[in-house]
Short mmCIF file of C-alpha atoms and ligand atoms in Angstrom, two decimals:
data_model
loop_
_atom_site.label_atom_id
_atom_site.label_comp_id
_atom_site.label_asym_id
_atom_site.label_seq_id
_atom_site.Cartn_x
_atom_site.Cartn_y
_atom_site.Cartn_z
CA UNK S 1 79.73 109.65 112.33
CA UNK S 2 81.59 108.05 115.05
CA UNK S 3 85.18 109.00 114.60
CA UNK S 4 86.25 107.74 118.21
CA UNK S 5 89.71 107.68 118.78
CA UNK S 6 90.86 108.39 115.00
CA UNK S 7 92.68 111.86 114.29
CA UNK S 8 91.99 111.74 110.15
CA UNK S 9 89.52 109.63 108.25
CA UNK S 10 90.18 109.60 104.53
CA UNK S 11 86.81 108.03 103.10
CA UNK S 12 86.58 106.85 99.56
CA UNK S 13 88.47 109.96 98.16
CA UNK S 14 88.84 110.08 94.45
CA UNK S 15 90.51 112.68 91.80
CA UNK S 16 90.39 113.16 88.35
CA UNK S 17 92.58 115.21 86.35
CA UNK S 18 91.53 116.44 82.91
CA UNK S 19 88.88 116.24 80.88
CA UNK S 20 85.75 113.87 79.37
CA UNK S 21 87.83 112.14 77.16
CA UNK S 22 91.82 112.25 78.55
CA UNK S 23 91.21 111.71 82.50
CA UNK S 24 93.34 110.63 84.44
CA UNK S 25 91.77 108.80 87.73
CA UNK S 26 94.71 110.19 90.65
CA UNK S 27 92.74 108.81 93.09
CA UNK S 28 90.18 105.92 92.74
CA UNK S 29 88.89 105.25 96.08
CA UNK S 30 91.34 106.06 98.25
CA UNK S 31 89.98 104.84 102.57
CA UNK S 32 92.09 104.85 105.70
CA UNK S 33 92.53 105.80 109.21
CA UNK S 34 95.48 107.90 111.08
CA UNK S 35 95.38 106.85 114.81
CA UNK S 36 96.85 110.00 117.36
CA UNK S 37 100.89 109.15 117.84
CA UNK S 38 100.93 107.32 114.51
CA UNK S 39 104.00 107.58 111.94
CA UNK S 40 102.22 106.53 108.78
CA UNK S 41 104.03 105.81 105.61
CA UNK S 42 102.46 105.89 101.78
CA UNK S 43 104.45 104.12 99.37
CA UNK S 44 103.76 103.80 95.66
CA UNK S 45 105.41 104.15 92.07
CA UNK S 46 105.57 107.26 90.45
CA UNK S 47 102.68 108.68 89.38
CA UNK S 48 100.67 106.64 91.68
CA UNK S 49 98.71 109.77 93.75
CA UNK S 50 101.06 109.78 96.35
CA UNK S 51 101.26 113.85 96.35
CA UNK S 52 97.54 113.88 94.67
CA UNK S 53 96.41 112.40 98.65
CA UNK S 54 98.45 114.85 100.38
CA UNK S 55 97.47 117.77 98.98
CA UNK S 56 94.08 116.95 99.20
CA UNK S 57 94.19 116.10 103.11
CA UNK S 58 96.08 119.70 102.96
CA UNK S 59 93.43 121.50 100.94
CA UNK S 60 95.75 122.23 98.78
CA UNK S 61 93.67 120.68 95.66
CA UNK S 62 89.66 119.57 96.02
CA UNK S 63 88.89 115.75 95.57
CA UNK S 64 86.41 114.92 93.24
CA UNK S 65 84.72 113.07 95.53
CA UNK S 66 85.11 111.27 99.13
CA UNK S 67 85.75 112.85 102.14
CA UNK S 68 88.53 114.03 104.81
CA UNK S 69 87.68 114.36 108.69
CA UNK S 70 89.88 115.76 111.12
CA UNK S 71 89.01 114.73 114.72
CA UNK S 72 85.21 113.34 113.09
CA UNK S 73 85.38 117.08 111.49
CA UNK S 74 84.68 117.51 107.83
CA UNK S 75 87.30 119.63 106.35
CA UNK S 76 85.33 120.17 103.23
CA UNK S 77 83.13 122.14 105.28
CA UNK S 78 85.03 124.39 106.74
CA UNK S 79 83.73 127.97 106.37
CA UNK S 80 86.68 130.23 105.70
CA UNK S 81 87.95 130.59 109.47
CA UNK S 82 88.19 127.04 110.23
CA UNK S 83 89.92 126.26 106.85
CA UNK S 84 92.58 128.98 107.99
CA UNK S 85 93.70 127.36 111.21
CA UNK S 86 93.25 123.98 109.87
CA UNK S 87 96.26 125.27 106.98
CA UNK S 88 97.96 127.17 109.50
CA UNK S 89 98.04 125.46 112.72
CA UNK S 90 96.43 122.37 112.30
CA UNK S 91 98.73 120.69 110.04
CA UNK S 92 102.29 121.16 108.95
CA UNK S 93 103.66 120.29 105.95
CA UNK S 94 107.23 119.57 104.29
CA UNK S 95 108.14 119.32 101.09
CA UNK S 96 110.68 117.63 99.36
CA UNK S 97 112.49 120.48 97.96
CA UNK S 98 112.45 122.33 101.62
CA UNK S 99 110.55 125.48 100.21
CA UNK S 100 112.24 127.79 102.31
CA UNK S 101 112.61 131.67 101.34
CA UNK S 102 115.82 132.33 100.33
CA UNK S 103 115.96 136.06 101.73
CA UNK S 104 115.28 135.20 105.43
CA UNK S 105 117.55 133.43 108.22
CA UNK S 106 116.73 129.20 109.13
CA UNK S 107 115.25 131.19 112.48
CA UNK S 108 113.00 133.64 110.02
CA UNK S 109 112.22 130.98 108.28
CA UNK S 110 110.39 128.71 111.36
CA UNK S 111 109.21 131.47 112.24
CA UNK S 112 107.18 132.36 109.91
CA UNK S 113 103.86 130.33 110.18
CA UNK S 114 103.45 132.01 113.96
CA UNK S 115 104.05 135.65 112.78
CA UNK S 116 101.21 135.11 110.08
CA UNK S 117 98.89 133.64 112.88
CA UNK S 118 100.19 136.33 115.72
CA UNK S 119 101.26 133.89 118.61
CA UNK S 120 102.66 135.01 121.71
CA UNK S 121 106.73 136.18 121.11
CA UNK S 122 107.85 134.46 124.21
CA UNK S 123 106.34 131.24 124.08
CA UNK S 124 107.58 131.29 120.07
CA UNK S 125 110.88 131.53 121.30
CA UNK S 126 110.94 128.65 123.72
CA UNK S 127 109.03 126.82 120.96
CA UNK S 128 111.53 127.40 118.75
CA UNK S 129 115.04 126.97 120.74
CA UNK S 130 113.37 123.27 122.08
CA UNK S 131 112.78 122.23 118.36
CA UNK S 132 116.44 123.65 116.93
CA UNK S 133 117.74 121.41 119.61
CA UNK S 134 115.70 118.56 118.79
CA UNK S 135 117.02 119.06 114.72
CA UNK S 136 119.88 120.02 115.94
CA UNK S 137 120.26 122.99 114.19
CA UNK S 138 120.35 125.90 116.62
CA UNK S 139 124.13 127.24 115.33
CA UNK S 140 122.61 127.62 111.77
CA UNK S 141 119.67 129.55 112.55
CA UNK S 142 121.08 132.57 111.45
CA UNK S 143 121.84 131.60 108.50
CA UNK S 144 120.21 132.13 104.90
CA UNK S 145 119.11 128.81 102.87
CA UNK S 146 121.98 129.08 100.59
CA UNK S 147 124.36 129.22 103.53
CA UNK S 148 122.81 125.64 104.58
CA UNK S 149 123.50 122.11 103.90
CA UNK S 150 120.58 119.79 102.16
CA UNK S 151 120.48 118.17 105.23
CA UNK S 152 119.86 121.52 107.56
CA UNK S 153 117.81 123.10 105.32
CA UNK S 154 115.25 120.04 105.13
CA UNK S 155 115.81 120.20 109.28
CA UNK S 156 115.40 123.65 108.86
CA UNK S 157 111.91 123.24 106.90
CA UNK S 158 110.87 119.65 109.42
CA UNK S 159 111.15 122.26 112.25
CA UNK S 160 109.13 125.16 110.61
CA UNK S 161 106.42 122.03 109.88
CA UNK S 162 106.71 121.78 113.48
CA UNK S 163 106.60 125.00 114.90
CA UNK S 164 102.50 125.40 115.22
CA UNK S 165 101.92 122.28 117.29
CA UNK S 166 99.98 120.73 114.47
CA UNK S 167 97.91 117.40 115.12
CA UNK S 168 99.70 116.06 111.83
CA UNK S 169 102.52 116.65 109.88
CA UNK S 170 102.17 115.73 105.97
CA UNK S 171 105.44 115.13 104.44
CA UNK S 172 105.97 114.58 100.48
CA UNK S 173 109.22 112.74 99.88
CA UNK S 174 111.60 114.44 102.87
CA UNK S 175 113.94 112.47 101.77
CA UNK S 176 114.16 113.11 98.02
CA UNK S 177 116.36 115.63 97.64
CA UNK S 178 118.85 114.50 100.40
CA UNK S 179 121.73 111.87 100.23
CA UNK S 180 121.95 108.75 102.52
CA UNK S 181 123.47 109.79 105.16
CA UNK S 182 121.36 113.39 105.20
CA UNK S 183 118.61 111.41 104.69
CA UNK S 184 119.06 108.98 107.66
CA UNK S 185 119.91 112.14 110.15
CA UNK S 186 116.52 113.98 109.48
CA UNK S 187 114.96 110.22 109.80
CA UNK S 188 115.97 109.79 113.07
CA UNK S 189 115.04 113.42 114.40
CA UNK S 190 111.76 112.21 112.64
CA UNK S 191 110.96 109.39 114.38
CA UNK S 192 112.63 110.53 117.72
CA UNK S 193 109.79 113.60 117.46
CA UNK S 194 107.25 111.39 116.85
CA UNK S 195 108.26 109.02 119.78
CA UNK S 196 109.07 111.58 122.37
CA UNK S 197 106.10 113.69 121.72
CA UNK S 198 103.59 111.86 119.63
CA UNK S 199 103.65 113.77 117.07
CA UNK S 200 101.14 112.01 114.39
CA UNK S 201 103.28 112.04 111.02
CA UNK S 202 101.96 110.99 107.49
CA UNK S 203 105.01 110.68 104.92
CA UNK S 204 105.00 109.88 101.48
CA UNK S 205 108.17 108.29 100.38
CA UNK S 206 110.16 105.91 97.67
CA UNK S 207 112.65 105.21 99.65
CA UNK S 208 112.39 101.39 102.11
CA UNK S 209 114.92 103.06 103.95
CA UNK S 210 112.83 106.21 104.75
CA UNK S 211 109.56 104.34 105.07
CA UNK S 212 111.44 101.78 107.39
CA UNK S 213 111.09 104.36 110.22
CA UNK S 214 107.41 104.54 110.37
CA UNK S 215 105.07 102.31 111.85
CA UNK S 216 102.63 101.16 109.47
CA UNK S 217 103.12 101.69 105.54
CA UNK S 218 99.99 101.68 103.01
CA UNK S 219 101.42 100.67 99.49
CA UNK S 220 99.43 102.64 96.79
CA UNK S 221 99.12 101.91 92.63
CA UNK S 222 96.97 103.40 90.43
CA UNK S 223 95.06 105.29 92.91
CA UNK S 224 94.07 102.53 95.25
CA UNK S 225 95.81 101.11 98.12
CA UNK S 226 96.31 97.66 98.03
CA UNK S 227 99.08 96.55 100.71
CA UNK S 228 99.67 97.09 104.34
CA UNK S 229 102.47 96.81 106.35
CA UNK S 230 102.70 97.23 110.32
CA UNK S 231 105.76 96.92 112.13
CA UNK S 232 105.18 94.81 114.79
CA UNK S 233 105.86 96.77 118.96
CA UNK S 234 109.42 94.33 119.15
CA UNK S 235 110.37 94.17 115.27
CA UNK S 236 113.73 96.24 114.54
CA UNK S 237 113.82 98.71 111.69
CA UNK S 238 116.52 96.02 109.62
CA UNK S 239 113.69 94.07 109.86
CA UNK S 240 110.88 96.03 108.42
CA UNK S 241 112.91 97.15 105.91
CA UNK S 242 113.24 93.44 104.75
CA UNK S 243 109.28 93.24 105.28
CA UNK S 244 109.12 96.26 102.76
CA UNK S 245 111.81 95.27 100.21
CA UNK S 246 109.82 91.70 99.95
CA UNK S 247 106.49 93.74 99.25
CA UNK S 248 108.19 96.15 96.45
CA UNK S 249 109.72 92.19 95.21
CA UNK S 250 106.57 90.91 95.00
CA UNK S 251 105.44 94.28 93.11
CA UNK S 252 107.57 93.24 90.05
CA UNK S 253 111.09 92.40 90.19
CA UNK S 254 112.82 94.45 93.03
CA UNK S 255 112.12 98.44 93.97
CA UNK S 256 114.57 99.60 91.35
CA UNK S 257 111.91 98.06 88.72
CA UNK S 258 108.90 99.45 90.96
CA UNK S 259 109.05 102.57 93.01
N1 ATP X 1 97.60 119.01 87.87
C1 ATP X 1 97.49 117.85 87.23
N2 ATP X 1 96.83 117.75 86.05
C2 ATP X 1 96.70 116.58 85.41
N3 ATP X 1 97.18 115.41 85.85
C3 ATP X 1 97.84 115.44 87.02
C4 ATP X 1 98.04 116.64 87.76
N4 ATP X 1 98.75 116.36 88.90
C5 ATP X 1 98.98 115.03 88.84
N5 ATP X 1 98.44 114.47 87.72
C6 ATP X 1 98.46 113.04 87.37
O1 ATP X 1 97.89 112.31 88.44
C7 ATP X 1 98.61 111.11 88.67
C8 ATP X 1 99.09 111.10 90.13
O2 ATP X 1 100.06 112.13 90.30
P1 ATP X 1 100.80 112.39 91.68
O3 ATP X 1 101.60 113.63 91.53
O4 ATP X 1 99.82 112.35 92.78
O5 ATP X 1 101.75 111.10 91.76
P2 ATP X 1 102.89 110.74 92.82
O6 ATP X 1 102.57 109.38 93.33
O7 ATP X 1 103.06 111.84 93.80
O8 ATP X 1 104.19 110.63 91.87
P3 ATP X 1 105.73 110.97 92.21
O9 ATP X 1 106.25 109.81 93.00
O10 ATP X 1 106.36 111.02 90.84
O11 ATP X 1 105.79 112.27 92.94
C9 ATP X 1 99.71 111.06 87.63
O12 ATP X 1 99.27 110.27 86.57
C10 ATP X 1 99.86 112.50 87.21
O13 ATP X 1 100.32 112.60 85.88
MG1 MG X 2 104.65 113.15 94.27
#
């Protein structure tokens, strides 16, 4: 298989919920490539197997059929080890409703992925002081979730995605749970991560405003992906976003009608 140059293949993936006669077809032949450095988007109504693709590049759930390669690597056949560091230090993932454990500290919190895997205190430390000052959160890392913001605790959980290095980080709806203005900070840290560092970043997202950060957007419905957007090396963000809200137009009368 020549994977040169790509960091995840998704090949003809497919899921099906249920049973003989109610299935539900998630994922109907889902294909694409993530280059290194790339800030992906996947938009798509409701229902559409936005989270379904996610949490089958995350192992999370097993596709019916298709494939996922990581560097040309098979992740379906990963023996137990592999499959471990692939979950804990390959990828990184956020969620829209943070997931953070209420009974430890924002710094416990990021944390937390390296003390399961055992890495080195020191270099956890300077790890985690240069991502708190990339979020901008390093005077709330002592405190607990409920002592946070939306806003910091979603920074809290972007820089816990973060803290392992991993080749990709898989985000569900970041935005969801976060107003505008929240929702625009942890956008910006987003997209200033993946810029300074080339960080490769696949998010799933309703929002044109959120997706208007990335640099190429599939547009998924029923399963299948049927649109592509790529913002052009000299196009502004106001502009993509106009590129987008014509697409989700074109959908069916608007994004309020669509996604
Ligand atoms: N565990 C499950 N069992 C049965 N059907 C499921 C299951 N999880 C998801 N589905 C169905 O699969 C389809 C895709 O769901 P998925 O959660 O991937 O959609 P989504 O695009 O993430 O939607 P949303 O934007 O609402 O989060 C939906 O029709 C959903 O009802
Ligand atoms: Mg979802």
């Amino acid at each position: 298989m020549v994977s040169q140059g790509k960091l995840l293949e998704v090949q003809d993936l497919q899921k099906n919920y249920g049973k003989k006669n109610n299935i539900t077809k998630a994922l109907n032949g889902v294909s694409f490539d993530i280059l290194p450095g790339e800030f992906l988007g996947i938009m798509g109504p409701s229902g559409s197997g936005k989270t379904t693709l996610l949490n089958c590049i995350a192992t999370i759930i097993k596709p019916t059929s298709g494939r996922v390669l990581l560097n040309g690597n098979n992740i379906s056949a990963f023996d137990s080890k592999n499959l471990a560091e692939y979950r804990g230090s390959r990828i990184g993932y956020l969620f829209q409703d943070f997931e953070l454990l209420d009974n430890l500290t924002g710094q416990e919190n990021i944390l937390l992925p390296l003390s399961i895997h055992g890495v080195n205190f020191a270099k956890a430390r300077a790890k985690l002081d240069e991502l708190a000052g990339l979020l901008e959160i390093t005077n709330i890392l002592h405190k607990f979730p409920s002592q946070m913001s939306g806003g910091q605790k979603q920074r809290v959980a972007a820089a816990r995605s973060l803290i392992s290095d991993p080749d990709i980080v898989l985000a569900d709806e970041p935005t969801g749970a976060l107003d505008t203005r929240s929702a625009r900070t942890l956008m910006n840290k987003l997209e200033a991560i993946n810029r300074s560092s080339g960080r490769t970043i696949l998010m799933v997202s309703h929002d044109p405003n959120a997706a208007s950060f990335c640099s190429r957007i599939l547009f998924i419905q029923d399963g299948v992906i049927f649109h592509e957007l790529r913002r052009t090396h000299d196009e502004s963000q106001e502009k993509f976003y106009e590129r987008i809200l014509q697409v989700l137009a074109q959908l069916g009368g608007g994004s309020a009608n669509v996604l």
